Amino acid sequence: MANHLQALNLCYSPVLRDINLSLEPGELVALIGPNGAGKSTLLRVLTGYLSPDNGQCLLHGKSLCEWSAQALSRHRAVMRQQSQLGFDWPVDAVIAMGRAPWEQADSRRVVKQVMDLTGCAPLSARKYNTLSGGEQQRVQLARALAQLWVKDAPQGWLFLDEPTSALDLYHQQHLLRLLKQLTATGQLHVCAVLHDLNLAALWADKLLLLHQGEIVAQGSPQQVLQADTLRRWYGAEVHIGQHPGSPTPQVFLAP
């Protein structure tokens, strides 16, 4: 059975057109592109929350529509841009929601492991609705990781929609370092919508550049983050340099 998530000629009118891609365990992929390119919609189709008009999305060679909700939830988890709760639960209870698809016997142990891993342990007794936006994002990441937790580590496909948008510099670095370390085990795939091209360049193994619902460029950061490519699809004048501590490109807006 193919161990990947694959999109074949995926269309979702009027946003997405003829999307073909394959997401493999052990990689961190960043979806990039200008506003309105279809990044969030593609994420929702790839995770089964939206059904394509044409084409199909396959997980382990089986169409997403053929998976039961519980079985699919054991293989893929999603962290959305904003996750408001209609109830005022403590943080540890919110994270424990991620264990819903599983037997509850080991829930407390998993929640503790995930809180320690994500730096949420100091927040555990606080009410979720009293947290800052950045703290809520960290809790939602922990919930998503708890959903994929198998034998002391996450396994499967983790989809994140702008996970760094409300985080300060330290927590941006901590989150992306953590995701990079987790994918390095070869059991987890991470697909994240990122607007910050420099963060994407520094941490992603592969970039998928969307424009008006189509993948117009894909490959390593070095392959995709070219001045001519960004000028064409973003419409912005940019200069490309190199990160001082890493052989990765960095994008600078022209004055």
Short mmCIF file of C-alpha atoms in Angstrom, two decimals:
data_model
loop_
_atom_site.label_atom_id
_atom_site.label_comp_id
_atom_site.label_asym_id
_atom_site.label_seq_id
_atom_site.Cartn_x
_atom_site.Cartn_y
_atom_site.Cartn_z
CA MET A 1 0.00 0.00 0.00
CA ALA A 2 1.46 3.36 -1.02
CA ASN A 3 2.61 5.29 2.05
CA HIS A 4 1.80 8.79 0.84
CA LEU A 5 -0.97 11.30 0.37
CA GLN A 6 -1.55 12.04 -3.30
CA ALA A 7 -3.68 14.55 -5.20
CA LEU A 8 -4.57 13.66 -8.79
CA ASN A 9 -6.00 16.32 -11.12
CA LEU A 10 -7.68 17.96 -8.15
CA CYS A 11 -10.18 20.72 -8.91
CA TYR A 12 -12.38 22.75 -6.58
CA SER A 13 -14.30 25.39 -8.52
CA PRO A 14 -13.61 28.25 -8.76
CA VAL A 15 -10.54 28.20 -6.51
CA LEU A 16 -8.33 25.21 -7.46
CA ARG A 17 -7.47 23.85 -10.89
CA ASP A 18 -5.66 20.64 -11.83
CA ILE A 19 -3.59 20.13 -8.67
CA ASN A 20 -1.18 17.20 -8.72
CA LEU A 21 1.14 16.50 -5.81
CA SER A 22 2.47 13.79 -3.52
CA LEU A 23 3.21 14.27 0.19
CA GLU A 24 5.62 11.78 1.74
CA PRO A 25 6.39 10.99 5.40
CA GLY A 26 9.61 12.53 6.64
CA GLU A 27 9.30 15.92 4.93
CA LEU A 28 8.18 19.43 5.80
CA VAL A 29 6.39 21.11 2.88
CA ALA A 30 5.44 24.79 2.82
CA LEU A 31 2.53 26.09 0.76
CA ILE A 32 3.35 29.64 -0.34
CA GLY A 33 1.76 32.15 -2.67
CA PRO A 34 0.04 35.54 -2.73
CA ASN A 35 -3.25 36.29 -1.01
CA GLY A 36 -6.14 34.48 -2.69
CA ALA A 37 -3.92 31.87 -4.34
CA GLY A 38 -5.93 28.99 -2.85
CA LYS A 39 -3.56 27.80 -0.15
CA SER A 40 -6.10 27.40 2.65
CA THR A 41 -8.65 25.86 0.29
CA LEU A 42 -6.07 23.33 -0.92
CA LEU A 43 -5.33 22.44 2.69
CA ARG A 44 -9.03 21.81 3.34
CA VAL A 45 -9.36 19.59 0.27
CA LEU A 46 -6.21 17.62 1.09
CA THR A 47 -7.52 16.94 4.59
CA GLY A 48 -10.98 15.84 3.49
CA TYR A 49 -12.94 18.79 4.88
CA LEU A 50 -13.89 19.80 1.33
CA SER A 51 -14.71 17.38 -1.49
CA PRO A 52 -13.16 18.14 -4.89
CA ASP A 53 -15.36 18.78 -7.92
CA ASN A 54 -13.01 16.68 -10.05
CA GLY A 55 -9.99 14.49 -9.44
CA GLN A 56 -9.28 12.73 -6.19
CA CYS A 57 -7.14 12.75 -3.10
CA LEU A 58 -5.70 9.42 -1.99
CA LEU A 59 -4.26 8.45 1.39
CA HIS A 60 -2.41 5.12 1.34
CA GLY A 61 -3.93 4.58 -2.11
CA LYS A 62 -7.51 4.97 -0.84
CA SER A 63 -9.75 7.94 -1.61
CA LEU A 64 -10.36 10.21 1.37
CA CYS A 65 -14.11 9.88 0.88
CA GLU A 66 -13.81 6.14 1.53
CA TRP A 67 -12.23 6.58 4.97
CA SER A 68 -14.38 6.64 8.08
CA ALA A 69 -14.07 9.84 10.12
CA GLN A 70 -12.41 8.02 13.01
CA ALA A 71 -9.90 6.14 10.86
CA LEU A 72 -8.96 9.28 8.94
CA SER A 73 -8.52 11.22 12.18
CA ARG A 74 -5.91 8.69 13.29
CA HIS A 75 -3.81 9.44 10.21
CA ARG A 76 -4.16 13.19 9.68
CA ALA A 77 -4.60 16.19 11.93
CA VAL A 78 -5.27 19.83 11.15
CA MET A 79 -4.39 23.07 12.92
CA ARG A 80 -6.45 25.93 11.52
CA GLN A 81 -5.64 29.65 11.54
CA GLN A 82 -8.12 30.46 14.28
CA SER A 83 -9.71 28.00 16.67
CA GLN A 84 -12.25 29.67 18.96
CA LEU A 85 -13.93 27.44 21.51
CA GLY A 86 -17.49 27.88 22.65
CA PHE A 87 -16.61 26.53 26.10
CA ASP A 88 -14.01 27.62 28.62
CA TRP A 89 -11.96 24.49 29.19
CA PRO A 90 -8.51 24.31 30.77
CA VAL A 91 -5.58 23.85 28.43
CA ASP A 92 -4.90 20.21 29.29
CA ALA A 93 -8.53 19.32 28.47
CA VAL A 94 -8.29 21.10 25.10
CA ILE A 95 -5.14 19.16 24.24
CA ALA A 96 -6.82 15.92 25.36
CA MET A 97 -9.50 16.54 22.70
CA GLY A 98 -6.90 15.33 20.21
CA ARG A 99 -7.15 11.82 21.69
CA ALA A 100 -10.83 11.46 20.71
CA PRO A 101 -10.15 8.98 17.85
CA TRP A 102 -8.19 6.68 20.18
CA GLU A 103 -8.69 4.55 23.26
CA GLN A 104 -8.62 6.85 26.27
CA ALA A 105 -6.53 4.65 28.57
CA ASP A 106 -3.25 6.41 27.78
CA SER A 107 -4.71 9.90 27.23
CA ARG A 108 -3.18 11.50 30.33
CA ARG A 109 0.32 10.18 29.52
CA VAL A 110 0.12 11.39 25.92
CA VAL A 111 -1.14 14.83 26.92
CA LYS A 112 1.75 15.24 29.36
CA GLN A 113 4.31 14.18 26.74
CA VAL A 114 2.90 16.57 24.16
CA MET A 115 2.66 19.49 26.62
CA ASP A 116 6.30 19.00 27.60
CA LEU A 117 7.34 18.78 23.95
CA THR A 118 5.51 21.94 22.86
CA GLY A 119 6.20 24.09 25.92
CA CYS A 120 2.54 24.08 26.98
CA ALA A 121 3.10 22.54 30.42
CA PRO A 122 3.14 25.94 32.22
CA LEU A 123 -0.26 26.70 30.65
CA SER A 124 -1.92 23.41 31.58
CA ALA A 125 -4.25 24.69 34.33
CA ARG A 126 -5.18 27.97 32.63
CA LYS A 127 -8.48 28.47 30.79
CA TYR A 128 -8.05 28.36 27.03
CA ASN A 129 -10.09 31.51 26.40
CA THR A 130 -7.83 33.57 28.67
CA LEU A 131 -4.72 32.82 26.59
CA SER A 132 -3.13 35.15 24.09
CA GLY A 133 -3.42 34.35 20.38
CA GLY A 134 0.11 32.96 20.32
CA GLU A 135 -0.51 30.77 23.36
CA GLN A 136 -3.69 29.45 21.79
CA GLN A 137 -1.76 28.53 18.64
CA ARG A 138 0.74 26.55 20.72
CA VAL A 139 -2.11 24.70 22.45
CA GLN A 140 -3.75 23.89 19.12
CA LEU A 141 -0.44 22.51 17.82
CA ALA A 142 -0.23 20.31 20.92
CA ARG A 143 -3.80 19.11 20.34
CA ALA A 144 -2.99 18.20 16.73
CA LEU A 145 0.17 16.34 17.74
CA ALA A 146 -1.75 14.45 20.44
CA GLN A 147 -4.17 13.30 17.74
CA LEU A 148 -1.32 11.67 15.79
CA TRP A 149 0.57 10.33 18.84
CA VAL A 150 1.50 6.64 18.50
CA LYS A 151 4.13 4.93 20.64
CA ASP A 152 5.65 8.11 22.08
CA ALA A 153 5.84 10.09 18.81
CA PRO A 154 3.52 11.57 16.17
CA GLN A 155 2.91 9.59 12.98
CA GLY A 156 0.92 10.54 9.90
CA TRP A 157 0.07 13.81 8.17
CA LEU A 158 -0.07 17.12 10.02
CA PHE A 159 -1.57 20.14 8.22
CA LEU A 160 -1.06 23.65 9.58
CA ASP A 161 -2.63 26.88 8.32
CA GLU A 162 -0.31 29.81 9.11
CA PRO A 163 0.96 28.28 12.38
CA THR A 164 3.44 31.11 13.08
CA SER A 165 1.14 34.08 12.42
CA ALA A 166 0.59 35.02 16.09
CA LEU A 167 3.91 33.80 17.51
CA ASP A 168 6.84 35.90 18.66
CA LEU A 169 10.35 35.22 17.32
CA TYR A 170 11.25 32.69 20.01
CA HIS A 171 8.11 30.64 19.56
CA GLN A 172 8.32 30.79 15.75
CA GLN A 173 11.81 29.32 16.02
CA HIS A 174 10.78 26.74 18.61
CA LEU A 175 7.76 25.58 16.59
CA LEU A 176 9.58 25.21 13.28
CA ARG A 177 12.61 23.55 14.88
CA LEU A 178 10.28 21.11 16.56
CA LEU A 179 8.42 20.29 13.34
CA LYS A 180 11.72 19.80 11.53
CA GLN A 181 12.94 17.42 14.25
CA LEU A 182 9.68 15.45 14.22
CA THR A 183 9.67 15.00 10.45
CA ALA A 184 13.29 13.87 10.57
CA THR A 185 12.14 10.64 12.25
CA GLY A 186 10.54 9.64 8.94
CA GLN A 187 7.11 8.92 10.47
CA LEU A 188 5.50 12.37 10.21
CA HIS A 189 4.71 14.62 7.26
CA VAL A 190 4.06 18.32 7.85
CA CYS A 191 2.34 20.53 5.28
CA ALA A 192 2.09 24.17 6.40
CA VAL A 193 0.77 27.36 4.83
CA LEU A 194 3.45 30.00 5.45
CA HIS A 195 3.38 33.63 4.37
CA ASP A 196 6.91 34.36 5.61
CA LEU A 197 9.10 33.19 2.74
CA ASN A 198 12.26 33.42 4.83
CA LEU A 199 10.87 31.06 7.45
CA ALA A 200 9.76 28.71 4.67
CA ALA A 201 13.22 28.81 3.11
CA LEU A 202 14.96 28.11 6.40
CA TRP A 203 12.87 25.15 7.54
CA ALA A 204 10.96 23.55 4.65
CA ASP A 205 12.31 20.67 2.59
CA LYS A 206 10.05 21.61 -0.33
CA LEU A 207 8.02 24.62 -1.38
CA LEU A 208 4.80 24.56 -3.39
CA LEU A 209 4.03 27.98 -4.91
CA LEU A 210 0.36 28.56 -5.74
CA HIS A 211 -1.09 31.29 -7.93
CA GLN A 212 -4.77 31.58 -8.80
CA GLY A 213 -5.42 27.99 -7.80
CA GLU A 214 -2.54 26.35 -9.67
CA ILE A 215 0.86 25.07 -8.60
CA VAL A 216 3.18 27.27 -10.67
CA ALA A 217 6.50 26.26 -9.06
CA GLN A 218 7.71 23.55 -6.72
CA GLY A 219 11.00 22.24 -5.45
CA SER A 220 13.64 23.11 -2.89
CA PRO A 221 13.82 26.66 -1.50
CA GLN A 222 16.84 27.26 -3.76
CA GLN A 223 14.83 26.21 -6.80
CA VAL A 224 11.64 28.15 -6.04
CA LEU A 225 12.86 31.35 -4.38
CA GLN A 226 14.27 32.96 -7.49
CA ALA A 227 13.85 36.71 -8.04
CA ASP A 228 12.23 36.29 -11.46
CA THR A 229 9.81 33.66 -10.12
CA LEU A 230 8.71 35.77 -7.16
CA ARG A 231 8.44 38.90 -9.28
CA ARG A 232 6.21 37.08 -11.75
CA TRP A 233 3.81 35.45 -9.31
CA TYR A 234 3.80 37.90 -6.39
CA GLY A 235 4.18 41.07 -8.46
CA ALA A 236 6.77 42.42 -6.00
CA GLU A 237 10.30 43.64 -6.66
CA VAL A 238 12.66 41.54 -4.55
CA HIS A 239 16.31 40.76 -4.05
CA ILE A 240 17.54 37.27 -3.11
CA GLY A 241 20.41 36.85 -0.67
CA GLN A 242 21.70 34.05 1.54
CA HIS A 243 21.08 33.38 5.20
CA PRO A 244 24.29 34.09 7.18
CA GLY A 245 24.08 30.81 9.09
CA SER A 246 22.63 28.47 6.48
CA PRO A 247 22.97 27.84 2.72
CA THR A 248 19.36 28.87 2.17
CA PRO A 249 18.02 31.84 0.19
CA GLN A 250 16.45 34.82 1.91
CA VAL A 251 14.05 37.27 0.31
CA PHE A 252 14.36 41.05 0.66
CA LEU A 253 11.87 43.58 -0.65
CA ALA A 254 13.41 46.20 -2.93
CA PRO A 255 13.17 49.75 -1.51
#
